[in-house]
């Protein structure tokens, strides 16, 4: 219900307005009345209303004076309607110039009042929609600038905007909030996961309140990731007079209770300020890859999971290097033997948790390094997702000898695929894909993921070799295949368009004209003549 304030020094007019129409039926409610402008001001200081209907001529403070004070001092953003007699018309015009919505002549007619109320409802709805649109655009633009910082691809303009729009402090972390791959989410379809992600995001906003802009949906570009990015600042825990860990545990408990979803928090390394958030994001991604080799928890802190060897624990360097060499050679038998030797050596050293963590950390970092050695343009985020996704499959015990053996064998095959792409040339495989699957929805992005190559790099290689973009090459290849079908068959043109990958006939015809200089029908006719 929209709230209304009636202001008039004549009680019978106020009473008449109250009973003239069914206010609730029109979507309104009388919030209060006042006998003059000063009483109205006192009321507005205590109560918010959406509409003020005020007489022009009143003692103490007139309706015009009330309107001027409200607008000048920004006391209320309510719509304002003037009540006036015929002789007050010039005053009514002045009121309208001062941002008055409308005026009503006395005596007030029911139909006229309803007409104005309907107009106001429409304006109010339009303003709400516009405010919601503006808010969404503002939020999207803020998220875009924040993602630029997270990925380390930003300039001073991005940074200044973030500083101006967000409440920040020293002591900043990137925290990945994700659906638990090892929990119930693994059984859900992609659409269900997306719905759960939305539900989780809404709960994050509810918990954070005014700090909701620190929460970003879909930071990772990986298609299998249903993540939410959270930019933590030290002031958040300090304000509640608790430590950082207690704050995050409180946050996680709220999410679990509010959504009944199994959630994991990957707490990246703390950095000095927001300009260094990309470093914290990188360490959060590393935690995602390392989860499978850790005791199952709901919160992983980078500093706890990736410890520096400062306690005298020895690194099994010889056994680790032998395992890395076996992985690089894709020698399955040697991999299994090397894992046996590694666990044997760690067992001799006491086989405590710190020993295992230190050696596994070293091994995983070296795995990532091995992949990037194949080609400097290999997508590192893709590598870490490969580690994360593949270490969660198979049903073997986390961190066990069998777990590491199986994963190391899979990673050796992964490296072999990378070498194959580099040695034979990724473009060879892409060309083959186009020849075999040109009618399907091929994209440079999907192919770059398939061959573990950065999409921008793949696009550059394609343009360098063929002198045209991947999209133009694919379109031209499709048109060439369409030409063959036009010459060798009597199929309808719309069928040929679909067979070569075009589901929009007009688009196909336009592309054909661009490449061949005439329509498909004309081309077929001339060729046969």
Short mmCIF file of C-alpha atoms in Angstrom, two decimals:
data_model
loop_
_atom_site.label_atom_id
_atom_site.label_comp_id
_atom_site.label_asym_id
_atom_site.label_seq_id
_atom_site.Cartn_x
_atom_site.Cartn_y
_atom_site.Cartn_z
CA UNK A 1 0.00 0.00 0.00
CA UNK A 2 1.20 3.51 -0.83
CA UNK A 3 1.05 5.83 2.18
CA UNK A 4 -0.85 9.15 1.90
CA UNK A 5 -0.70 12.36 3.98
CA UNK A 6 -3.71 14.72 3.73
CA UNK A 7 -3.00 18.38 4.57
CA UNK A 8 -5.84 20.96 4.84
CA UNK A 9 -6.97 23.45 7.46
CA UNK A 10 -10.65 22.65 6.86
CA UNK A 11 -11.55 19.42 8.75
CA UNK A 12 -14.62 18.67 6.64
CA UNK A 13 -12.50 18.63 3.46
CA UNK A 14 -10.05 16.18 5.05
CA UNK A 15 -12.94 14.02 6.22
CA UNK A 16 -14.55 14.23 2.79
CA UNK A 17 -11.37 13.06 1.07
CA UNK A 18 -11.15 10.10 3.45
CA UNK A 19 -14.59 8.81 2.52
CA UNK A 20 -14.74 9.95 -1.11
CA UNK A 21 -13.16 6.73 -2.42
CA UNK A 22 -12.11 3.29 -1.17
CA UNK A 23 -8.41 4.08 -0.74
CA UNK A 24 -7.37 0.47 -0.09
CA UNK A 25 -9.10 -0.69 -3.24
CA UNK A 26 -6.99 1.82 -5.15
CA UNK A 27 -3.79 0.60 -3.46
CA UNK A 28 -3.42 3.41 -0.91
CA UNK A 29 -3.66 3.93 2.83
CA UNK A 30 -4.17 7.18 4.77
CA UNK A 31 -1.06 7.44 6.94
CA UNK A 32 -2.04 10.71 8.63
CA UNK A 33 -3.52 14.20 8.40
CA UNK A 34 -2.28 17.73 9.15
CA UNK A 35 -3.99 21.11 9.49
CA UNK A 36 -1.14 23.15 7.95
CA UNK A 37 2.29 22.91 6.36
CA UNK A 38 4.19 23.05 9.65
CA UNK A 39 2.24 20.12 11.11
CA UNK A 40 2.88 18.24 7.89
CA UNK A 41 6.65 18.82 8.18
CA UNK A 42 6.67 17.51 11.75
CA UNK A 43 4.80 14.41 10.55
CA UNK A 44 7.18 13.83 7.63
CA UNK A 45 10.24 13.97 9.89
CA UNK A 46 8.86 10.89 11.69
CA UNK A 47 6.91 9.03 8.99
CA UNK A 48 7.68 8.15 5.37
CA UNK A 49 4.84 8.63 2.88
CA UNK A 50 4.47 8.18 -0.88
CA UNK A 51 1.89 10.90 -1.62
CA UNK A 52 1.07 14.29 -0.09
CA UNK A 53 -2.24 15.99 -0.98
CA UNK A 54 -2.16 19.56 0.36
CA UNK A 55 -4.32 22.68 0.10
CA UNK A 56 -2.61 25.77 -1.33
CA UNK A 57 -3.96 28.30 1.22
CA UNK A 58 -3.44 27.40 4.89
CA UNK A 59 -2.40 29.32 8.01
CA UNK A 60 1.13 29.09 9.49
CA UNK A 61 2.56 27.49 6.30
CA UNK A 62 0.83 27.27 2.91
CA UNK A 63 0.88 24.26 0.60
CA UNK A 64 3.33 26.02 -1.77
CA UNK A 65 5.69 26.84 1.11
CA UNK A 66 5.45 23.24 2.31
CA UNK A 67 6.37 21.97 -1.17
CA UNK A 68 9.35 24.34 -1.45
CA UNK A 69 10.74 23.33 1.97
CA UNK A 70 10.32 19.61 1.20
CA UNK A 71 12.14 19.87 -2.13
CA UNK A 72 14.84 22.27 -0.95
CA UNK A 73 15.71 20.37 2.25
CA UNK A 74 15.03 16.94 0.68
CA UNK A 75 12.74 15.95 3.52
CA UNK A 76 10.66 13.58 1.41
CA UNK A 77 10.65 12.23 -2.14
CA UNK A 78 6.87 11.72 -2.01
CA UNK A 79 4.67 12.76 -4.92
CA UNK A 80 2.90 16.08 -4.25
CA UNK A 81 -0.65 17.01 -5.33
CA UNK A 82 -2.12 20.48 -4.77
CA UNK A 83 -5.76 21.19 -3.81
CA UNK A 84 -6.85 24.52 -5.22
CA UNK A 85 -9.87 26.68 -6.01
CA UNK A 86 -10.48 28.20 -9.42
CA UNK A 87 -8.97 31.51 -8.31
CA UNK A 88 -5.75 29.73 -7.26
CA UNK A 89 -4.95 28.42 -10.75
CA UNK A 90 -1.83 30.59 -11.16
CA UNK A 91 -0.55 29.30 -7.84
CA UNK A 92 -1.20 25.74 -9.01
CA UNK A 93 0.89 26.36 -12.11
CA UNK A 94 3.72 27.61 -9.92
CA UNK A 95 3.44 24.45 -7.80
CA UNK A 96 3.69 22.23 -10.88
CA UNK A 97 6.85 24.07 -11.91
CA UNK A 98 8.26 23.18 -8.47
CA UNK A 99 7.97 19.46 -9.21
CA UNK A 100 4.37 19.02 -8.12
CA UNK A 101 2.78 15.95 -9.72
CA UNK A 102 -0.65 17.48 -10.38
CA UNK A 103 -3.41 19.66 -8.96
CA UNK A 104 -7.06 19.00 -8.11
CA UNK A 105 -9.75 21.66 -8.26
CA UNK A 106 -12.23 22.01 -5.41
CA UNK A 107 -14.73 20.54 -4.96
CA UNK A 108 -12.87 17.28 -5.53
CA UNK A 109 -14.54 14.86 -7.93
CA UNK A 110 -14.23 11.12 -7.31
CA UNK A 111 -13.33 10.27 -10.93
CA UNK A 112 -10.64 12.94 -11.07
CA UNK A 113 -9.03 11.80 -7.83
CA UNK A 114 -9.01 8.15 -8.98
CA UNK A 115 -7.48 9.18 -12.29
CA UNK A 116 -4.61 10.95 -10.52
CA UNK A 117 -4.08 8.00 -8.15
CA UNK A 118 -3.88 5.59 -11.09
CA UNK A 119 -1.37 7.88 -12.78
CA UNK A 120 0.73 7.95 -9.62
CA UNK A 121 0.65 4.14 -9.32
CA UNK A 122 1.91 3.83 -12.88
CA UNK A 123 4.70 6.36 -12.24
CA UNK A 124 5.65 4.64 -9.01
CA UNK A 125 5.86 1.25 -10.71
CA UNK A 126 7.95 2.71 -13.52
CA UNK A 127 10.31 4.38 -11.05
CA UNK A 128 10.74 1.14 -9.13
CA UNK A 129 11.55 -0.77 -12.29
CA UNK A 130 14.02 1.91 -13.34
CA UNK A 131 15.65 1.89 -9.91
CA UNK A 132 15.94 -1.90 -10.05
CA UNK A 133 17.45 -1.72 -13.54
CA UNK A 134 19.91 0.99 -12.48
CA UNK A 135 20.87 -1.05 -9.43
CA UNK A 136 21.49 -4.19 -11.51
CA UNK A 137 23.60 -2.27 -14.02
CA UNK A 138 25.61 -0.63 -11.25
CA UNK A 139 26.19 -4.01 -9.59
CA UNK A 140 27.21 -5.61 -12.89
CA UNK A 141 29.65 -2.79 -13.65
CA UNK A 142 31.17 -3.05 -10.17
CA UNK A 143 31.56 -6.83 -10.58
CA UNK A 144 33.22 -6.31 -13.96
CA UNK A 145 35.78 -3.94 -12.45
CA UNK A 146 36.37 -6.31 -9.54
CA UNK A 147 36.93 -9.28 -11.86
CA UNK A 148 39.53 -7.18 -13.71
CA UNK A 149 41.40 -6.83 -10.41
CA UNK A 150 40.95 -10.51 -9.54
CA UNK A 151 42.51 -11.62 -12.82
CA UNK A 152 45.27 -9.00 -12.56
CA UNK A 153 44.18 -7.25 -15.77
CA UNK A 154 43.33 -3.77 -14.57
CA UNK A 155 44.38 -0.15 -14.78
CA UNK A 156 44.08 2.87 -12.49
CA UNK A 157 40.53 3.56 -13.72
CA UNK A 158 39.38 0.12 -12.51
CA UNK A 159 41.17 0.58 -9.21
CA UNK A 160 39.83 4.09 -8.58
CA UNK A 161 36.27 2.93 -9.26
CA UNK A 162 36.60 0.07 -6.78
CA UNK A 163 38.07 2.38 -4.12
CA UNK A 164 35.20 4.84 -4.65
CA UNK A 165 32.36 2.30 -4.64
CA UNK A 166 33.36 -0.28 -2.02
CA UNK A 167 34.00 -0.28 1.70
CA UNK A 168 37.57 -1.61 1.98
CA UNK A 169 40.37 -1.99 4.51
CA UNK A 170 43.81 -3.52 4.80
CA UNK A 171 44.05 -7.29 5.16
CA UNK A 172 42.23 -8.66 2.12
CA UNK A 173 41.55 -12.22 0.96
CA UNK A 174 39.87 -13.79 -2.04
CA UNK A 175 37.59 -16.60 -0.83
CA UNK A 176 36.04 -19.05 -3.25
CA UNK A 177 32.60 -20.22 -2.08
CA UNK A 178 31.67 -23.33 -4.03
CA UNK A 179 29.23 -26.20 -4.16
CA UNK A 180 30.87 -29.25 -2.61
CA UNK A 181 32.04 -31.55 -5.44
CA UNK A 182 32.40 -34.44 -3.00
CA UNK A 183 28.94 -34.01 -1.52
CA UNK A 184 25.40 -34.31 -2.82
CA UNK A 185 25.97 -31.80 -5.66
CA UNK A 186 27.80 -34.40 -7.76
CA UNK A 187 24.46 -36.11 -8.42
CA UNK A 188 22.72 -32.97 -9.70
CA UNK A 189 22.23 -31.91 -13.31
CA UNK A 190 23.84 -28.65 -14.48
CA UNK A 191 20.53 -26.76 -14.31
CA UNK A 192 19.98 -27.91 -10.74
CA UNK A 193 23.52 -26.86 -9.80
CA UNK A 194 22.86 -23.42 -11.27
CA UNK A 195 19.69 -23.07 -9.18
CA UNK A 196 21.61 -24.12 -6.07
CA UNK A 197 24.35 -21.62 -6.91
CA UNK A 198 21.75 -18.83 -7.17
CA UNK A 199 20.25 -19.87 -3.85
CA UNK A 200 23.71 -19.84 -2.28
CA UNK A 201 24.49 -16.41 -3.76
CA UNK A 202 21.24 -14.93 -2.37
CA UNK A 203 22.14 -16.31 1.08
CA UNK A 204 25.59 -14.73 0.85
CA UNK A 205 23.98 -11.36 0.12
CA UNK A 206 21.61 -11.83 3.06
CA UNK A 207 24.47 -12.55 5.46
CA UNK A 208 26.69 -9.72 4.20
CA UNK A 209 23.96 -7.07 4.15
CA UNK A 210 25.54 -3.71 3.27
CA UNK A 211 28.73 -5.56 2.26
CA UNK A 212 26.88 -7.55 -0.41
CA UNK A 213 28.92 -5.90 -3.18
CA UNK A 214 31.90 -7.94 -1.92
CA UNK A 215 30.18 -11.03 -3.34
CA UNK A 216 30.53 -11.86 -7.06
CA UNK A 217 28.70 -14.57 -8.98
CA UNK A 218 30.66 -16.72 -11.48
CA UNK A 219 34.23 -15.48 -11.10
CA UNK A 220 35.75 -18.57 -12.72
CA UNK A 221 35.27 -18.88 -16.47
CA UNK A 222 35.32 -22.67 -16.27
CA UNK A 223 32.04 -24.22 -17.42
CA UNK A 224 31.97 -26.86 -14.65
CA UNK A 225 32.56 -24.37 -11.85
CA UNK A 226 29.60 -23.07 -9.89
CA UNK A 227 31.51 -20.61 -7.74
CA UNK A 228 30.94 -17.38 -5.88
CA UNK A 229 33.82 -15.01 -5.17
CA UNK A 230 33.94 -13.25 -1.80
CA UNK A 231 36.33 -10.37 -1.12
CA UNK A 232 37.00 -10.50 2.62
CA UNK A 233 38.43 -7.46 4.45
CA UNK A 234 39.66 -7.41 8.04
CA UNK A 235 37.13 -4.77 9.08
CA UNK A 236 34.33 -7.35 8.72
CA UNK A 237 35.54 -9.52 11.61
CA UNK A 238 36.80 -6.53 13.59
CA UNK A 239 33.36 -4.90 13.47
CA UNK A 240 31.85 -8.00 15.10
CA UNK A 241 34.75 -8.17 17.58
CA UNK A 242 35.68 -11.72 16.58
CA UNK A 243 38.67 -13.22 14.83
CA UNK A 244 38.81 -13.88 11.10
CA UNK A 245 38.36 -17.65 11.44
CA UNK A 246 35.31 -17.23 13.69
CA UNK A 247 33.77 -14.82 11.19
CA UNK A 248 34.18 -17.24 8.28
CA UNK A 249 32.89 -20.18 10.33
CA UNK A 250 29.87 -18.07 11.27
CA UNK A 251 29.37 -17.19 7.59
CA UNK A 252 29.62 -20.86 6.56
CA UNK A 253 27.21 -22.00 9.28
CA UNK A 254 24.69 -19.40 8.10
CA UNK A 255 24.96 -20.65 4.50
CA UNK A 256 24.58 -24.30 5.50
CA UNK A 257 21.55 -23.63 7.70
CA UNK A 258 19.90 -21.21 5.30
CA UNK A 259 20.33 -23.25 2.11
CA UNK A 260 20.85 -26.86 3.28
CA UNK A 261 23.59 -27.04 0.63
CA UNK A 262 27.02 -28.58 1.18
CA UNK A 263 29.44 -25.66 0.77
CA UNK A 264 33.23 -25.37 0.62
CA UNK A 265 35.24 -22.21 1.32
CA UNK A 266 38.70 -21.88 -0.27
CA UNK A 267 40.42 -19.10 1.66
CA UNK A 268 43.24 -17.57 -0.39
CA UNK A 269 46.40 -16.04 1.02
CA UNK A 270 45.97 -12.70 2.80
CA UNK A 271 47.32 -9.68 0.90
CA UNK A 272 47.85 -6.08 1.99
CA UNK A 273 45.08 -4.41 -0.02
CA UNK A 274 42.62 -4.85 -2.88
CA UNK A 275 45.19 -4.01 -5.58
CA UNK A 276 46.90 -7.36 -4.82
CA UNK A 277 43.74 -9.48 -4.83
CA UNK A 278 44.88 -11.42 -7.94
CA UNK A 279 47.64 -13.04 -5.85
CA UNK A 280 45.08 -14.18 -3.30
CA UNK A 281 42.81 -15.48 -6.08
CA UNK A 282 45.67 -17.57 -7.48
CA UNK A 283 46.26 -19.25 -4.13
CA UNK A 284 42.53 -19.96 -3.78
CA UNK A 285 42.65 -21.75 -7.16
CA UNK A 286 45.63 -23.79 -5.93
CA UNK A 287 43.55 -24.88 -2.92
CA UNK A 288 40.83 -26.12 -5.27
CA UNK A 289 43.37 -28.39 -6.93
CA UNK A 290 44.77 -29.62 -3.61
CA UNK A 291 41.46 -30.50 -1.91
CA UNK A 292 41.52 -34.16 -2.92
CA UNK A 293 44.82 -34.71 -1.10
CA UNK A 294 43.62 -33.16 2.15
CA UNK A 295 41.48 -34.27 5.06
CA UNK A 296 37.89 -33.39 4.13
CA UNK A 297 36.95 -29.98 5.54
CA UNK A 298 34.48 -27.22 4.74
CA UNK A 299 37.04 -24.41 5.04
CA UNK A 300 40.58 -24.60 3.64
CA UNK A 301 43.06 -21.85 4.56
CA UNK A 302 45.98 -21.46 2.17
CA UNK A 303 48.46 -20.76 4.97
CA UNK A 304 47.45 -23.98 6.75
CA UNK A 305 47.26 -26.24 3.69
CA UNK A 306 50.39 -25.07 1.87
CA UNK A 307 52.94 -24.77 4.66
CA UNK A 308 56.57 -23.83 4.27
CA UNK A 309 59.06 -26.42 5.53
CA UNK A 310 60.24 -24.61 8.65
CA UNK A 311 59.84 -27.41 11.21
CA UNK A 312 62.69 -29.65 10.09
CA UNK A 313 60.43 -32.01 8.07
CA UNK A 314 62.38 -33.55 5.21
CA UNK A 315 61.34 -33.45 1.56
CA UNK A 316 61.58 -36.85 -0.16
CA UNK A 317 63.29 -35.17 -3.10
CA UNK A 318 64.76 -38.26 -4.74
CA UNK A 319 61.51 -40.25 -4.65
CA UNK A 320 59.48 -37.25 -5.81
CA UNK A 321 61.80 -36.52 -8.72
CA UNK A 322 61.67 -40.18 -9.77
CA UNK A 323 57.86 -40.02 -9.74
CA UNK A 324 57.84 -36.77 -11.72
CA UNK A 325 60.18 -38.27 -14.31
CA UNK A 326 57.93 -41.35 -14.64
CA UNK A 327 54.89 -39.09 -15.11
CA UNK A 328 56.72 -37.05 -17.73
CA UNK A 329 57.64 -40.28 -19.56
CA UNK A 330 54.06 -41.61 -19.23
CA UNK A 331 55.46 -44.87 -17.83
CA UNK A 332 52.59 -46.42 -15.89
CA UNK A 333 54.60 -49.25 -14.27
CA UNK A 334 57.34 -46.86 -13.17
CA UNK A 335 54.71 -44.44 -11.81
CA UNK A 336 53.24 -47.17 -9.57
CA UNK A 337 56.74 -48.19 -8.43
CA UNK A 338 57.69 -44.56 -7.70
CA UNK A 339 54.54 -43.99 -5.64
CA UNK A 340 55.34 -47.14 -3.65
CA UNK A 341 58.86 -45.83 -2.98
CA UNK A 342 57.55 -42.37 -1.99
CA UNK A 343 55.11 -43.76 0.56
CA UNK A 344 57.74 -46.19 1.83
CA UNK A 345 60.18 -43.33 2.42
CA UNK A 346 57.52 -41.17 4.10
CA UNK A 347 56.57 -44.12 6.29
CA UNK A 348 60.18 -44.47 7.40
CA UNK A 349 60.12 -40.77 8.31
CA UNK A 350 57.10 -41.23 10.55
CA UNK A 351 54.33 -40.76 7.96
CA UNK A 352 52.75 -37.88 9.91
CA UNK A 353 50.31 -35.42 8.34
CA UNK A 354 52.90 -32.66 7.99
CA UNK A 355 55.26 -34.95 6.09
CA UNK A 356 52.53 -36.00 3.66
CA UNK A 357 51.29 -32.42 3.14
CA UNK A 358 54.74 -31.03 2.40
CA UNK A 359 55.59 -33.72 -0.13
CA UNK A 360 52.17 -33.65 -1.85
CA UNK A 361 52.35 -29.83 -2.08
CA UNK A 362 55.72 -30.06 -3.80
CA UNK A 363 54.44 -32.76 -6.16
CA UNK A 364 51.32 -30.84 -7.23
CA UNK A 365 53.24 -27.63 -7.84
CA UNK A 366 55.66 -29.60 -10.02
CA UNK A 367 52.74 -31.18 -11.91
CA UNK A 368 51.49 -27.70 -12.83
CA UNK A 369 55.03 -26.69 -13.82
CA UNK A 370 55.38 -29.77 -16.06
CA UNK A 371 52.24 -28.82 -17.97
CA UNK A 372 53.30 -25.22 -18.52
CA UNK A 373 56.70 -26.41 -19.78
CA UNK A 374 54.97 -28.05 -22.74
CA UNK A 375 53.84 -24.64 -23.99
CA UNK A 376 53.93 -21.30 -22.20
CA UNK A 377 50.46 -20.50 -23.56
CA UNK A 378 48.81 -23.47 -21.86
CA UNK A 379 45.87 -22.27 -19.77
CA UNK A 380 46.97 -22.70 -16.13
CA UNK A 381 43.45 -22.35 -14.77
CA UNK A 382 42.44 -25.23 -17.02
CA UNK A 383 45.28 -27.33 -15.60
CA UNK A 384 44.18 -26.67 -12.02
CA UNK A 385 40.59 -27.54 -12.90
CA UNK A 386 41.83 -30.78 -14.47
CA UNK A 387 43.61 -31.65 -11.22
CA UNK A 388 40.56 -30.70 -9.15
CA UNK A 389 38.01 -32.54 -11.30
CA UNK A 390 39.98 -35.74 -11.85
CA UNK A 391 41.18 -36.24 -8.31
CA UNK A 392 37.57 -36.38 -7.11
CA UNK A 393 36.63 -39.36 -9.27
CA UNK A 394 37.11 -43.07 -8.79
CA UNK A 395 36.05 -43.78 -5.21
CA UNK A 396 39.53 -44.40 -3.74
CA UNK A 397 40.49 -43.00 -0.33
CA UNK A 398 41.66 -39.41 -0.37
CA UNK A 399 45.43 -39.07 -0.07
CA UNK A 400 46.00 -42.83 -0.15
CA UNK A 401 48.69 -44.63 -2.16
CA UNK A 402 46.06 -45.93 -4.62
CA UNK A 403 44.63 -42.43 -4.97
CA UNK A 404 48.00 -40.88 -5.87
CA UNK A 405 48.92 -43.75 -8.22
CA UNK A 406 45.72 -43.47 -10.20
CA UNK A 407 45.88 -39.69 -10.41
CA UNK A 408 49.56 -39.68 -11.44
CA UNK A 409 48.77 -42.11 -14.28
CA UNK A 410 45.90 -39.92 -15.48
CA UNK A 411 48.06 -36.82 -15.30
CA UNK A 412 50.79 -38.56 -17.33
CA UNK A 413 48.23 -39.17 -20.10
CA UNK A 414 47.16 -35.53 -19.84
CA UNK A 415 50.76 -34.38 -20.37
CA UNK A 416 51.11 -36.77 -23.30
CA UNK A 417 48.06 -35.13 -24.91
CA UNK A 418 49.60 -31.70 -24.38
CA UNK A 419 52.86 -32.85 -26.02
CA UNK A 420 50.89 -34.29 -28.92
CA UNK A 421 49.18 -30.95 -29.44
CA UNK A 422 52.49 -29.09 -29.41
CA UNK A 423 54.47 -31.54 -31.54
CA UNK A 424 51.82 -32.19 -34.22
CA UNK A 425 50.44 -28.70 -33.88
CA UNK A 426 47.17 -27.73 -32.29
CA UNK A 427 46.07 -26.24 -35.62
CA UNK A 428 46.27 -29.70 -37.20
CA UNK A 429 43.76 -30.99 -34.65
CA UNK A 430 41.54 -27.91 -35.04
CA UNK A 431 41.52 -28.32 -38.84
CA UNK A 432 40.55 -31.96 -38.38
CA UNK A 433 37.75 -30.94 -36.03
CA UNK A 434 36.42 -28.47 -38.59
CA UNK A 435 36.51 -31.07 -41.38
CA UNK A 436 34.70 -33.67 -39.29
CA UNK A 437 32.31 -31.45 -37.29
CA UNK A 438 31.84 -28.26 -39.34
CA UNK A 439 28.03 -28.55 -39.14
CA UNK A 440 28.10 -28.48 -35.35
CA UNK A 441 28.35 -25.43 -33.08
CA UNK A 442 32.16 -25.15 -33.08
CA UNK A 443 33.67 -22.23 -31.17
CA UNK A 444 37.25 -21.13 -30.62
CA UNK A 445 36.63 -21.12 -26.87
CA UNK A 446 35.46 -24.76 -26.80
CA UNK A 447 38.38 -25.91 -28.97
CA UNK A 448 40.89 -24.05 -26.79
CA UNK A 449 39.54 -25.90 -23.76
CA UNK A 450 39.64 -29.23 -25.60
CA UNK A 451 43.32 -28.82 -26.46
CA UNK A 452 44.32 -27.00 -23.23
CA UNK A 453 45.46 -23.86 -25.06
CA UNK A 454 44.69 -20.24 -24.27
CA UNK A 455 41.87 -19.13 -26.61
CA UNK A 456 43.54 -15.79 -27.47
CA UNK A 457 46.75 -17.62 -28.40
CA UNK A 458 44.83 -20.13 -30.56
CA UNK A 459 43.09 -17.26 -32.33
CA UNK A 460 46.42 -15.55 -33.03
CA UNK A 461 47.91 -18.77 -34.47
CA UNK A 462 44.86 -19.28 -36.66
CA UNK A 463 44.98 -15.76 -38.10
CA UNK A 464 48.75 -16.00 -38.66
CA UNK A 465 48.45 -19.22 -40.68
CA UNK A 466 45.26 -18.54 -42.64
CA UNK A 467 45.14 -14.74 -42.76
CA UNK A 468 41.61 -14.75 -41.35
CA UNK A 469 39.79 -15.36 -38.10
CA UNK A 470 38.65 -18.79 -36.96
CA UNK A 471 35.00 -17.77 -37.46
CA UNK A 472 35.60 -16.62 -41.05
CA UNK A 473 37.54 -19.80 -41.83
CA UNK A 474 34.71 -21.96 -40.46
CA UNK A 475 32.05 -19.99 -42.37
CA UNK A 476 34.01 -20.23 -45.62
CA UNK A 477 34.49 -23.98 -45.15
CA UNK A 478 30.73 -24.39 -44.59
CA UNK A 479 29.97 -22.40 -47.75
CA UNK A 480 32.39 -24.62 -49.73
CA UNK A 481 30.55 -27.69 -48.48
CA UNK A 482 27.25 -26.07 -49.42
CA UNK A 483 28.59 -25.49 -52.97
CA UNK A 484 29.37 -29.21 -53.32
CA UNK A 485 25.85 -30.13 -52.25
CA UNK A 486 24.32 -27.53 -54.60
CA UNK A 487 26.23 -28.99 -57.55
CA UNK A 488 25.85 -32.69 -56.76
CA UNK A 489 22.34 -32.94 -55.31
CA UNK A 490 18.82 -31.61 -55.86
CA UNK A 491 18.21 -30.99 -52.17
CA UNK A 492 16.23 -27.95 -51.14
CA UNK A 493 18.37 -24.97 -50.22
CA UNK A 494 17.01 -24.77 -46.66
CA UNK A 495 17.99 -28.44 -46.12
CA UNK A 496 21.51 -27.79 -47.41
CA UNK A 497 21.78 -24.78 -45.09
CA UNK A 498 20.93 -26.97 -42.07
CA UNK A 499 23.28 -29.76 -43.17
CA UNK A 500 26.28 -27.41 -43.28
CA UNK A 501 25.52 -25.81 -39.92
CA UNK A 502 23.18 -22.87 -40.63
CA UNK A 503 19.80 -22.99 -38.89
CA UNK A 504 18.82 -19.53 -40.09
CA UNK A 505 18.15 -19.59 -43.85
CA UNK A 506 18.42 -15.80 -44.27
CA UNK A 507 21.80 -15.76 -42.56
CA UNK A 508 23.00 -18.63 -44.79
CA UNK A 509 21.91 -16.82 -47.96
CA UNK A 510 23.61 -13.60 -46.85
CA UNK A 511 26.84 -15.46 -46.05
CA UNK A 512 26.69 -17.25 -49.41
CA UNK A 513 26.26 -13.94 -51.29
CA UNK A 514 29.21 -12.46 -49.36
CA UNK A 515 31.50 -15.36 -50.32
CA UNK A 516 30.24 -16.30 -53.82
CA UNK A 517 28.67 -13.06 -55.03
CA UNK A 518 25.20 -14.45 -55.70
CA UNK A 519 22.39 -16.41 -54.03
CA UNK A 520 22.62 -20.23 -53.70
CA UNK A 521 19.72 -20.66 -56.18
CA UNK A 522 21.37 -18.45 -58.78
CA UNK A 523 24.72 -20.20 -58.25
CA UNK A 524 23.14 -23.62 -58.84
CA UNK A 525 21.29 -22.39 -61.94
CA UNK A 526 24.38 -20.82 -63.56
CA UNK A 527 26.55 -23.84 -62.77
CA UNK A 528 24.12 -26.23 -64.45
CA UNK A 529 23.72 -24.00 -67.52
#
